[in-house]
Short mmCIF file of C-alpha atoms in Angstrom, two decimals:
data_model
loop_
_atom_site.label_atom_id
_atom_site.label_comp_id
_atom_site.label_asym_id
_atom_site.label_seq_id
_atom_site.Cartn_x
_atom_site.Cartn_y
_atom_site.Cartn_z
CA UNK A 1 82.37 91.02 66.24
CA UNK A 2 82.71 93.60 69.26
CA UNK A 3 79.37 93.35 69.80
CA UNK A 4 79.69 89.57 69.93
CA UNK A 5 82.46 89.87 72.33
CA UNK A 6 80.86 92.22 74.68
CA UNK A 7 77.63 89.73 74.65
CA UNK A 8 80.12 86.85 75.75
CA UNK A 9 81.72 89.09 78.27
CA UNK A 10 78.73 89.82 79.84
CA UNK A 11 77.16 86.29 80.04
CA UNK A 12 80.17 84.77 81.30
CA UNK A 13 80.57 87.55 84.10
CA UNK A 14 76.95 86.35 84.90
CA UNK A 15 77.45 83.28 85.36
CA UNK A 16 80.85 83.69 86.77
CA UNK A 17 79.12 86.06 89.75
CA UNK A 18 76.29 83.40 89.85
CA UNK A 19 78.85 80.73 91.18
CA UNK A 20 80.33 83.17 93.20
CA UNK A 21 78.01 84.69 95.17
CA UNK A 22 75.26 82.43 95.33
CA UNK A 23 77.19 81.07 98.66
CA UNK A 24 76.50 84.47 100.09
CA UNK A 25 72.70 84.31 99.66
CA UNK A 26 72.45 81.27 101.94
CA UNK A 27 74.65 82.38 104.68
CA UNK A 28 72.01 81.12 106.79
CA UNK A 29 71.82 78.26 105.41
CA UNK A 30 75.48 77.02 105.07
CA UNK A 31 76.23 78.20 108.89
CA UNK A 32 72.80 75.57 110.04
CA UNK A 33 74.28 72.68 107.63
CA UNK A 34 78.23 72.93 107.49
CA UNK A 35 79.36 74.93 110.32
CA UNK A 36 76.62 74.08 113.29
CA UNK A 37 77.66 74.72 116.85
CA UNK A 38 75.42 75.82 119.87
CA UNK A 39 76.09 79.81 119.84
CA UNK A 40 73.87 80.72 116.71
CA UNK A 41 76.39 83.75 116.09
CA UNK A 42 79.27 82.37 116.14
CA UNK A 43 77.76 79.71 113.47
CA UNK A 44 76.80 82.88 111.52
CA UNK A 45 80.32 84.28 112.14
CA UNK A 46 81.98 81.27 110.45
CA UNK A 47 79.91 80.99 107.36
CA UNK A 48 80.74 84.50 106.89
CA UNK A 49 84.78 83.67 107.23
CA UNK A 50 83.53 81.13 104.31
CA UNK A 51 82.80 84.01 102.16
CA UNK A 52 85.66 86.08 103.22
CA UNK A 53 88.57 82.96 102.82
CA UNK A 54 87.28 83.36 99.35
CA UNK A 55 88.28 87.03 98.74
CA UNK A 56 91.62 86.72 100.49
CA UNK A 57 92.55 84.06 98.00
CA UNK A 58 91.93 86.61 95.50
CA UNK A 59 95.52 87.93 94.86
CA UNK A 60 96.99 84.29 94.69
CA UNK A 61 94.28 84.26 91.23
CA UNK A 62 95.85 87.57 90.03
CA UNK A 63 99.41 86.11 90.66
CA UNK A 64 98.64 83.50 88.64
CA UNK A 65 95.95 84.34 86.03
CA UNK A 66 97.79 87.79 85.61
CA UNK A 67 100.73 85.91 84.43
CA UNK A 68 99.45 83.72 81.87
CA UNK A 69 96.99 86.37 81.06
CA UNK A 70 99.79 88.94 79.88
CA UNK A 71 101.82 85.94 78.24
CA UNK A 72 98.95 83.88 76.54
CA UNK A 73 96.33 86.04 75.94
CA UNK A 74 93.19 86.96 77.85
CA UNK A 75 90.62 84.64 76.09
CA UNK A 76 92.00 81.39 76.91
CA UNK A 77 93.13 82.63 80.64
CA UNK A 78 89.53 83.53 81.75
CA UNK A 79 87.75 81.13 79.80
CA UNK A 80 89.30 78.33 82.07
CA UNK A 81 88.66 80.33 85.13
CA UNK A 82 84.68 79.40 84.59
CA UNK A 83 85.48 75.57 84.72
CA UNK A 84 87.32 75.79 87.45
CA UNK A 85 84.57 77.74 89.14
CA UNK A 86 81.70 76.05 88.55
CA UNK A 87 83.51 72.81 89.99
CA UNK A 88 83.30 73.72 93.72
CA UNK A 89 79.65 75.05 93.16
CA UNK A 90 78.17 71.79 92.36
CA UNK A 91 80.25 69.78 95.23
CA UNK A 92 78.97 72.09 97.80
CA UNK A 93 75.46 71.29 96.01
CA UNK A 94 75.89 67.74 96.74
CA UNK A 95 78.18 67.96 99.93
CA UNK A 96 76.59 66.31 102.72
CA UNK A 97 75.57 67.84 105.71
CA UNK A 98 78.41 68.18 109.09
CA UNK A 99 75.54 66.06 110.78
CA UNK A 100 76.52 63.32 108.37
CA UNK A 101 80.01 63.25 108.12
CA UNK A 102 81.27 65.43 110.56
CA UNK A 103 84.37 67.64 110.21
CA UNK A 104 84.92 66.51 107.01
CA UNK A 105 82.05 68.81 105.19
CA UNK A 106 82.79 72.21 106.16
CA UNK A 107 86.53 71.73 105.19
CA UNK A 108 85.45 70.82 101.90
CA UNK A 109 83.50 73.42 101.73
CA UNK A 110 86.30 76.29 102.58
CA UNK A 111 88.46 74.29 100.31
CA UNK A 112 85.45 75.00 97.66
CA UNK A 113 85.43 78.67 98.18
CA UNK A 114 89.26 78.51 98.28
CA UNK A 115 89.42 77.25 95.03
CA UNK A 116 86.79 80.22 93.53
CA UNK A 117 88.35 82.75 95.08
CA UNK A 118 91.79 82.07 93.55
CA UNK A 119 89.93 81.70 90.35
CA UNK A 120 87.48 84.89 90.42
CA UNK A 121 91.04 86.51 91.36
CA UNK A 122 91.68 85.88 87.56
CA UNK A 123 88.58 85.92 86.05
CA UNK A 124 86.60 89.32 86.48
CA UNK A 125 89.71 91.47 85.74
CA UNK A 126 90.05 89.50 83.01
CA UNK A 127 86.47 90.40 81.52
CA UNK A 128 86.74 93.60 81.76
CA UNK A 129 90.18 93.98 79.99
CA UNK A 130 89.33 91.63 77.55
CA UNK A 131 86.22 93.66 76.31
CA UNK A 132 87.22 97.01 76.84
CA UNK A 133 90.52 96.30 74.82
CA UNK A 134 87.97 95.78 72.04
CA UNK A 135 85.93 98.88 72.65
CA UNK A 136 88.50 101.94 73.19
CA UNK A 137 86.19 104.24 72.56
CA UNK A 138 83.24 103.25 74.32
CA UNK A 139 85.14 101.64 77.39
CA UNK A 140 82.79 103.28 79.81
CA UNK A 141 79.92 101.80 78.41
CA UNK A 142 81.18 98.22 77.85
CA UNK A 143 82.42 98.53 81.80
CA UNK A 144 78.50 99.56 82.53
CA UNK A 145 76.89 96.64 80.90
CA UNK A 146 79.83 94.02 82.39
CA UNK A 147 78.86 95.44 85.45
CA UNK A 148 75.28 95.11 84.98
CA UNK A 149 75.62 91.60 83.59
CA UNK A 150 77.72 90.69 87.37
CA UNK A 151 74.52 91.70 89.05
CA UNK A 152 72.25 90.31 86.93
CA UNK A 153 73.93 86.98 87.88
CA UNK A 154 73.43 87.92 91.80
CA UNK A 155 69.63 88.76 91.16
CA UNK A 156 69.80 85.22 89.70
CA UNK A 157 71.09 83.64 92.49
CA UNK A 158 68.96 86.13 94.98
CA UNK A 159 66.42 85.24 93.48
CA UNK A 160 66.84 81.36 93.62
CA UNK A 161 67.61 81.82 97.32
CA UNK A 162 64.39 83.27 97.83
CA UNK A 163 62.30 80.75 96.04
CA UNK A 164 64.17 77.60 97.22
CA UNK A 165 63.80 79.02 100.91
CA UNK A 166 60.19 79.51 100.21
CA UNK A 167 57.26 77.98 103.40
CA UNK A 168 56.88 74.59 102.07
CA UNK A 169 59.63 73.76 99.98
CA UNK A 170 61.59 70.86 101.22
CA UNK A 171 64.64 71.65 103.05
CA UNK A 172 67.51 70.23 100.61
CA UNK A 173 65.73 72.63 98.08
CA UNK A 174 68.71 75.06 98.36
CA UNK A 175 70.93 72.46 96.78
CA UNK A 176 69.22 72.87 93.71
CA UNK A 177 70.73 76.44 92.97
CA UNK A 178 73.89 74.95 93.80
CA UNK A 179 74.27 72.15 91.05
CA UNK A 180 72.02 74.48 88.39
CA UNK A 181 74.74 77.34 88.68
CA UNK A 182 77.70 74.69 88.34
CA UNK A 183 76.17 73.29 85.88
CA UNK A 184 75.39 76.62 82.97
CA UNK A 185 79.02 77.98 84.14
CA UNK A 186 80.15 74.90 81.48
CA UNK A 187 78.34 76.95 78.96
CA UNK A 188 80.03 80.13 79.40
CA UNK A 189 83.44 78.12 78.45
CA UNK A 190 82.60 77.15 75.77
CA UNK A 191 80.97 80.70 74.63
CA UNK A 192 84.30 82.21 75.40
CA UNK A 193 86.51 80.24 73.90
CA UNK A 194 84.92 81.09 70.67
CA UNK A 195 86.46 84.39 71.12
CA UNK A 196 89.51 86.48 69.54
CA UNK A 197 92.09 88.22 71.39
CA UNK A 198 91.77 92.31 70.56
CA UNK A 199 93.94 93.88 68.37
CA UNK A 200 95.57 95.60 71.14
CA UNK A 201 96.79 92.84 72.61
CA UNK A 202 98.28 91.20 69.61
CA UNK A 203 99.95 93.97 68.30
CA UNK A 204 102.59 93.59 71.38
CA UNK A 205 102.16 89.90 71.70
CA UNK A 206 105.36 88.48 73.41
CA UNK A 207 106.00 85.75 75.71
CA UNK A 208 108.53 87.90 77.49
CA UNK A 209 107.22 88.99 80.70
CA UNK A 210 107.57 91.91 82.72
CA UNK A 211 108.78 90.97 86.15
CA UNK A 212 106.21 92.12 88.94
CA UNK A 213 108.59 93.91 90.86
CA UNK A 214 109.63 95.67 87.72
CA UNK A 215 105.69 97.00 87.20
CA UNK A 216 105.10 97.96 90.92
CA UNK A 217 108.73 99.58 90.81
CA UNK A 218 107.50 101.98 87.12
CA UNK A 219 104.18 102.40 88.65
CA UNK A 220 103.77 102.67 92.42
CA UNK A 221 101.09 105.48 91.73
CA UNK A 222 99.10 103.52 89.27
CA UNK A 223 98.90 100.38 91.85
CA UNK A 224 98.30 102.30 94.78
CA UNK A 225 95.06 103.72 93.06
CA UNK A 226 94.25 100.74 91.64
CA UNK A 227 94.26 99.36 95.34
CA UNK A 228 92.00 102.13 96.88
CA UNK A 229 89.71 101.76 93.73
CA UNK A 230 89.46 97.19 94.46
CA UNK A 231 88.88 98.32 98.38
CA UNK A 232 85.95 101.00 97.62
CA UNK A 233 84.32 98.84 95.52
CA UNK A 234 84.76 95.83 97.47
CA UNK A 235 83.44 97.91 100.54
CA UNK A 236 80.24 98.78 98.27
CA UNK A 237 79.39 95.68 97.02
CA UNK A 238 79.96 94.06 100.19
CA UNK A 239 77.94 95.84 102.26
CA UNK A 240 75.22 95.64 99.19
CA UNK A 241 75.57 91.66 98.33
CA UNK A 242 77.04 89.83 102.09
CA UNK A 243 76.62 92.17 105.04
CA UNK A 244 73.15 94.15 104.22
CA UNK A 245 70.88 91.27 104.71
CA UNK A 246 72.27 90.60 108.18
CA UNK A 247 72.33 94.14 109.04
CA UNK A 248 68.96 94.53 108.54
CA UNK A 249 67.61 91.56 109.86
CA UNK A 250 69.36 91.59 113.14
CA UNK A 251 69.58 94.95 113.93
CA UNK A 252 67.03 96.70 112.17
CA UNK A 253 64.74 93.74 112.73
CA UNK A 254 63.04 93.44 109.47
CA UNK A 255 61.27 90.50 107.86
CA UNK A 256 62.85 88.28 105.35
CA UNK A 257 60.04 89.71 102.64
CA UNK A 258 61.07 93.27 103.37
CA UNK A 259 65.05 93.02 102.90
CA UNK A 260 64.01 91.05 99.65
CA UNK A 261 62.04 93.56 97.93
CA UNK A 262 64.79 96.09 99.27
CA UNK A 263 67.50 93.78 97.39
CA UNK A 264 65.49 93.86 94.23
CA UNK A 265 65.42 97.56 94.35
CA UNK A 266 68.85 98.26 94.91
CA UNK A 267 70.19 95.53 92.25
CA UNK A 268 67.79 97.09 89.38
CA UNK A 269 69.28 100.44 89.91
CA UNK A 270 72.66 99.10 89.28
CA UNK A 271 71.67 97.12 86.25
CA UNK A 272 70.04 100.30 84.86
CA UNK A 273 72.47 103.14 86.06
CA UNK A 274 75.72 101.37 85.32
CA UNK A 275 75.83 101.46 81.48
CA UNK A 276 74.08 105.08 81.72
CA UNK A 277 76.63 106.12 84.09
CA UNK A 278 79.32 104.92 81.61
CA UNK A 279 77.76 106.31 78.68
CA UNK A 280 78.09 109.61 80.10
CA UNK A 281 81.62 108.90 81.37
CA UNK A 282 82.29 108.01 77.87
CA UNK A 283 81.08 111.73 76.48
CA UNK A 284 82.67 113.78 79.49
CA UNK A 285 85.63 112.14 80.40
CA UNK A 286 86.72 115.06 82.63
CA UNK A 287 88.35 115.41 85.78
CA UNK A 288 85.69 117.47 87.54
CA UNK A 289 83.26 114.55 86.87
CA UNK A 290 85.27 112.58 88.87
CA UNK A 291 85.98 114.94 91.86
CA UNK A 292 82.13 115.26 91.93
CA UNK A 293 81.23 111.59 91.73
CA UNK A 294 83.90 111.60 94.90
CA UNK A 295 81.91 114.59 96.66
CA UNK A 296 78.62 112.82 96.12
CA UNK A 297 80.06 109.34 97.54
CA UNK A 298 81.30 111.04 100.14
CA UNK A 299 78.54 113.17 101.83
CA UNK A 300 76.14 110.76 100.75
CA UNK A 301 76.84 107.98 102.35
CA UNK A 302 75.60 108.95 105.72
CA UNK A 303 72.05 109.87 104.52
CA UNK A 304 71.82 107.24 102.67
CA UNK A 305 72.24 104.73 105.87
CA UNK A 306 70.22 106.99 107.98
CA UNK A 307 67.05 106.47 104.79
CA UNK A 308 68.30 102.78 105.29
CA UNK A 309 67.50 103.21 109.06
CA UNK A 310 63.81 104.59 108.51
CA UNK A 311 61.25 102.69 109.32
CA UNK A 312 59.25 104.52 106.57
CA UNK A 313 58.74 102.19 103.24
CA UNK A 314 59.26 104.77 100.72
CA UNK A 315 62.71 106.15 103.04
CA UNK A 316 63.62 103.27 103.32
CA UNK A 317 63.17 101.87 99.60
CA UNK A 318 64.80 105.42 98.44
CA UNK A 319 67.95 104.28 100.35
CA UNK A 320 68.33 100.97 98.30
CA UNK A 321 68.08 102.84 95.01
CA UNK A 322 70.64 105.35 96.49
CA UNK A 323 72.99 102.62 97.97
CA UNK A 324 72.85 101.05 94.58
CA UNK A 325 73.79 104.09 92.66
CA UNK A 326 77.03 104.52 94.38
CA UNK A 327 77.72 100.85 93.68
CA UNK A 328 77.42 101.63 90.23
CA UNK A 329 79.38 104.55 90.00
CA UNK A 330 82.38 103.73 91.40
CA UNK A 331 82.29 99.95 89.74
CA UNK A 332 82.01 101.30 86.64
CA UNK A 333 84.20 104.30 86.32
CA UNK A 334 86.55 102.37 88.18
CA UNK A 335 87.58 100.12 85.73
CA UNK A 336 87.62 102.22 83.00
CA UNK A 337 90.74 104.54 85.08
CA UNK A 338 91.87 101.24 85.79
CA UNK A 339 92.54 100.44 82.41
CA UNK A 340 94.33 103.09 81.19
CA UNK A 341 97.19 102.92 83.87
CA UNK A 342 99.12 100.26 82.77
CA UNK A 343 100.34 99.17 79.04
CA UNK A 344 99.10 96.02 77.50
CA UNK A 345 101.97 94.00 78.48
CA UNK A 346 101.41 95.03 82.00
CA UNK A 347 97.66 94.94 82.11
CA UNK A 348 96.66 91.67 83.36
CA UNK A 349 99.10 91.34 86.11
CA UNK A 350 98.46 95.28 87.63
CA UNK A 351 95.52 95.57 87.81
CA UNK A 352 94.46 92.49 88.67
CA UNK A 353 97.38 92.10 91.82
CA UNK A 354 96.81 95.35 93.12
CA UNK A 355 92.53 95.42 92.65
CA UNK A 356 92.15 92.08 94.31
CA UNK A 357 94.50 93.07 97.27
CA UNK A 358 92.36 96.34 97.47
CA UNK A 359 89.01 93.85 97.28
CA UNK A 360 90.17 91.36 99.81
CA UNK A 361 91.92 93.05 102.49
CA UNK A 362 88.58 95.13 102.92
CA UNK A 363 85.87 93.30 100.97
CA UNK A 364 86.84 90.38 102.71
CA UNK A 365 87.34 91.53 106.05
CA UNK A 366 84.53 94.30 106.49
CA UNK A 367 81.20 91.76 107.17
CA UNK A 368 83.67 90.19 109.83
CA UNK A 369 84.56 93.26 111.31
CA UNK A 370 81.36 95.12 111.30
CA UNK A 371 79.97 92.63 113.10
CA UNK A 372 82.45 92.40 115.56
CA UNK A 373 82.30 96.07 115.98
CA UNK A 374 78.73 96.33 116.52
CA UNK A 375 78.05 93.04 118.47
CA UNK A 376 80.86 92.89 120.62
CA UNK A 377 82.19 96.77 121.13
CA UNK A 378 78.73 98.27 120.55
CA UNK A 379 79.93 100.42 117.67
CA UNK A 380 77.04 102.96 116.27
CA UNK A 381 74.55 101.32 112.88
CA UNK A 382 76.42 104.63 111.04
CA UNK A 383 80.06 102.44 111.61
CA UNK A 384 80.29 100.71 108.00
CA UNK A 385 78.94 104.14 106.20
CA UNK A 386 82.09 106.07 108.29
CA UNK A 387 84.18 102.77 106.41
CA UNK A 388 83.18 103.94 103.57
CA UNK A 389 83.78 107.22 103.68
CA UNK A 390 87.02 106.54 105.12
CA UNK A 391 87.74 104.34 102.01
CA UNK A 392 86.35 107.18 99.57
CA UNK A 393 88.85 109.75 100.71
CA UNK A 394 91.58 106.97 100.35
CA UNK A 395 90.69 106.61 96.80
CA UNK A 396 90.58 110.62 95.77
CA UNK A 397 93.59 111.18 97.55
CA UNK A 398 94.87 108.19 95.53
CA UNK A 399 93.04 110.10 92.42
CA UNK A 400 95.41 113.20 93.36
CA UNK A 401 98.31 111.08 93.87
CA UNK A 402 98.82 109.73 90.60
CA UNK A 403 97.29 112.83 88.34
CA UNK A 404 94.59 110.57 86.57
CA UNK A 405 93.90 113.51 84.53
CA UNK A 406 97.09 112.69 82.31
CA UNK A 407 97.02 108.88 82.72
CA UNK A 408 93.59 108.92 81.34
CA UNK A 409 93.91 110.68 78.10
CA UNK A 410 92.04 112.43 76.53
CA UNK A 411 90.61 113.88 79.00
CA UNK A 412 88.65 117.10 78.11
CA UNK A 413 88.78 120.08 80.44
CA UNK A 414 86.64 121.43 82.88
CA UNK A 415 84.70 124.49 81.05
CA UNK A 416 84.03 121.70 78.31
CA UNK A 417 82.52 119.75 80.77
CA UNK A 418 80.57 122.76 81.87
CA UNK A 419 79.63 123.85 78.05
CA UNK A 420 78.34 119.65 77.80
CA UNK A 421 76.31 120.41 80.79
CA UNK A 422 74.49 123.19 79.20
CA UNK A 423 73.70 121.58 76.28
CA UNK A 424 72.31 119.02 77.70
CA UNK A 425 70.03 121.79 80.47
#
């Protein structure tokens, strides 16, 4: 059964990130058909604020899935999330174009986005608490593979963006990825709400609920990190999934072909280091792991831009592999610390609030204003990697702040960690 309800997990989070992001792959696209004007970047400008109205909405979803989540049960909460998702994705499919029916189409289409952002809000967090309540002992693992199933929907939809955008297909052919993602996310309902809730959870079943003010009031520590952990991973994946194609198109000048391949790259090594990252996390479970995964974040973020930068293939391919390893790393241990701050009855609503706040006031902001910065105030190509590192400090000291190393029991100790690396030497 566990392995049953990590398999559901998983294909639901694909097909939930599907719906999600495949707006993001044709950026391009939706700023040329819904939001045309004469100044080509300030079209590009407001398809972005498309993508980013979408992550702001994101704590209204926690408000409101993290209730009903903590009250009714996980299953049902982010089951319905999918519909509700997959809706907007097929309208936009079939929206017509601003040339032909003016105004009308591109608020429809924010609307749209609204709409999944609320719901995605709800529905990741949900995924991962749902399957790691069912796997205590292997949460690392089961975060790894969730998180290589999300990305495994965006290759999906990268993929589909490439093909439909192909010399010689016809120009509606984008619509098609549209209407085929609405359409599967019906079949990931219906997957999940074959489900059962964890034993965890119905071992303190109640419908009494915890007031929010009550949880942030017991646990300012726990939300504060679980804010600086939803804003460093928002900054990672954002930069990976919305803001690197532009970046190195229009300022690094490369060809469509090139920052595909480079996509391909970096999205593999996230599929393939994620669950191997949380295996390991699994087996170690120390605190010096995580000051080191913070130390290698941190002073590798710059060379990894500059290898971004290079105008040498293999540099520059190294730097996608690279970029993607940090995504993984922090996604995946990330969730697993998450987890373990708040009890059951608590869960839903905590970490879900306080991650998606983290998420949008960053992840939905940062495309915005790195463009801003570097178009209009002529800020260096290095300006989102000093983001990010200013984000990574923000989420050790946050580390510091509320002694993970006793929230996340058991933790072993540090010459055990040591004595596991010399086995394995």
């Amino acid at each position: 059964m566990t392995k049953k309800i990590l398999l559901a997990s998983c294909i639901g989070s694909m097909l939930e990130m599907f719906d999600f992001y495949i707006y993001a792959t044709f950026l391009n696209v939706m700023a040329s058909t819904f939001f045309p004007t004469e100044n080509k970047i300030l079209s590009l400008f407001i398809s972005v604020g498309g993508w980013g109205i979408a992550l702001i909405a994101h704590p209204i979803g926690a408000l409101i899935f993290g209730y009903f989540g903590d009250i009714f049960g996980r299953k049902n909460t982010f089951a319905f999330t999918l519909i509700f998702m997959s809706f907007p994705t097929i309208i936009i499919g079939i929206l017509p174009s601003y040339n032909e029916i003016g105004i009308i189409a591109p608020i429809i289409v924010i609307t749209g986005r609204l709409i999944q952002g609320i719901c995605y809000g709800g529905e990741l967090n949900g995924a991962f608490i749902f399957a790691l309540e069912h796997m205590p002992q292997k949460q690392g693992l089961a975060s790894g593979l969730i998180i290589s199933s999300c990305v495994c929907g965006i290759l999906s939809a990268t993929a589909l963006s490439y093909i439909t955008q192909l010399p010689g297909m016809p120009s509606w052919a984008w619509r098609i990825s549209f209407c085929l993602g609405g359409s599967v996310g019906f079949i990931g309902y219906f997957i999940r709400k074959k489900l059962i809730e964890s034993d965890e959870f119905l071992r303190t079943f109640s419908k009494t609920k915890i007031p929010l003010f009550t949880i942030i009031h017991k646990r300012k520590t726990a939300c504060f990190l679980c804010f600086s952990i939803g804003a460093l991973i928002g900054g990672f994946f954002y930069i990976d999934f919305c803001f690197l194609s532009v970046y190195l198109s229009r300022y690094c000048h490369l060809p469509s072909e090139t920052i595909w391949k480079l996509n391909i790259y970096l999205i593999l090594s996230i599929m393939s280091v994620g669950p191997l990252f949380g295996a390991l996390y699994d087996h170690l479970k120390s605190p010096l792991f995580l000051r080191v995964m913070c130390y290698g974040l941190f002073f590798g973020t710059i060379p990894v831009f500059w290898l971004l930068l290079s105008h040498l293939a293999f540099l520059f391919i190294l730097g996608g592999i690279l970029l993607g390893i940090c995504t993984a790393s922090i996604s995946t241990v990330g969730f697993v610390i998450m987890q373990n701050l708040f009890p059951v009855k608590e869960r839903y609503s905590g970490i879900s609030l306080f991650y998606c706040l983290g998420i949008s006031i960053y992840g939905g902001i940062s495309p915005l204003f790195y463009i801003e910065a570097i178009e209009i105030h002529n800020e260096s190509l290095f300006f989102p990697a000093y983001c990010l590192m200013c984000l990574i400090s923000l989420f050790y000291a946050a580390l510091k702040i509320n002694n993970v190393t006793e929230q996340n029991a058991p933790i072993r100790n540090d010459q055990v960690f040591f004595e596991d690396i010399k086995k394995a030497g």
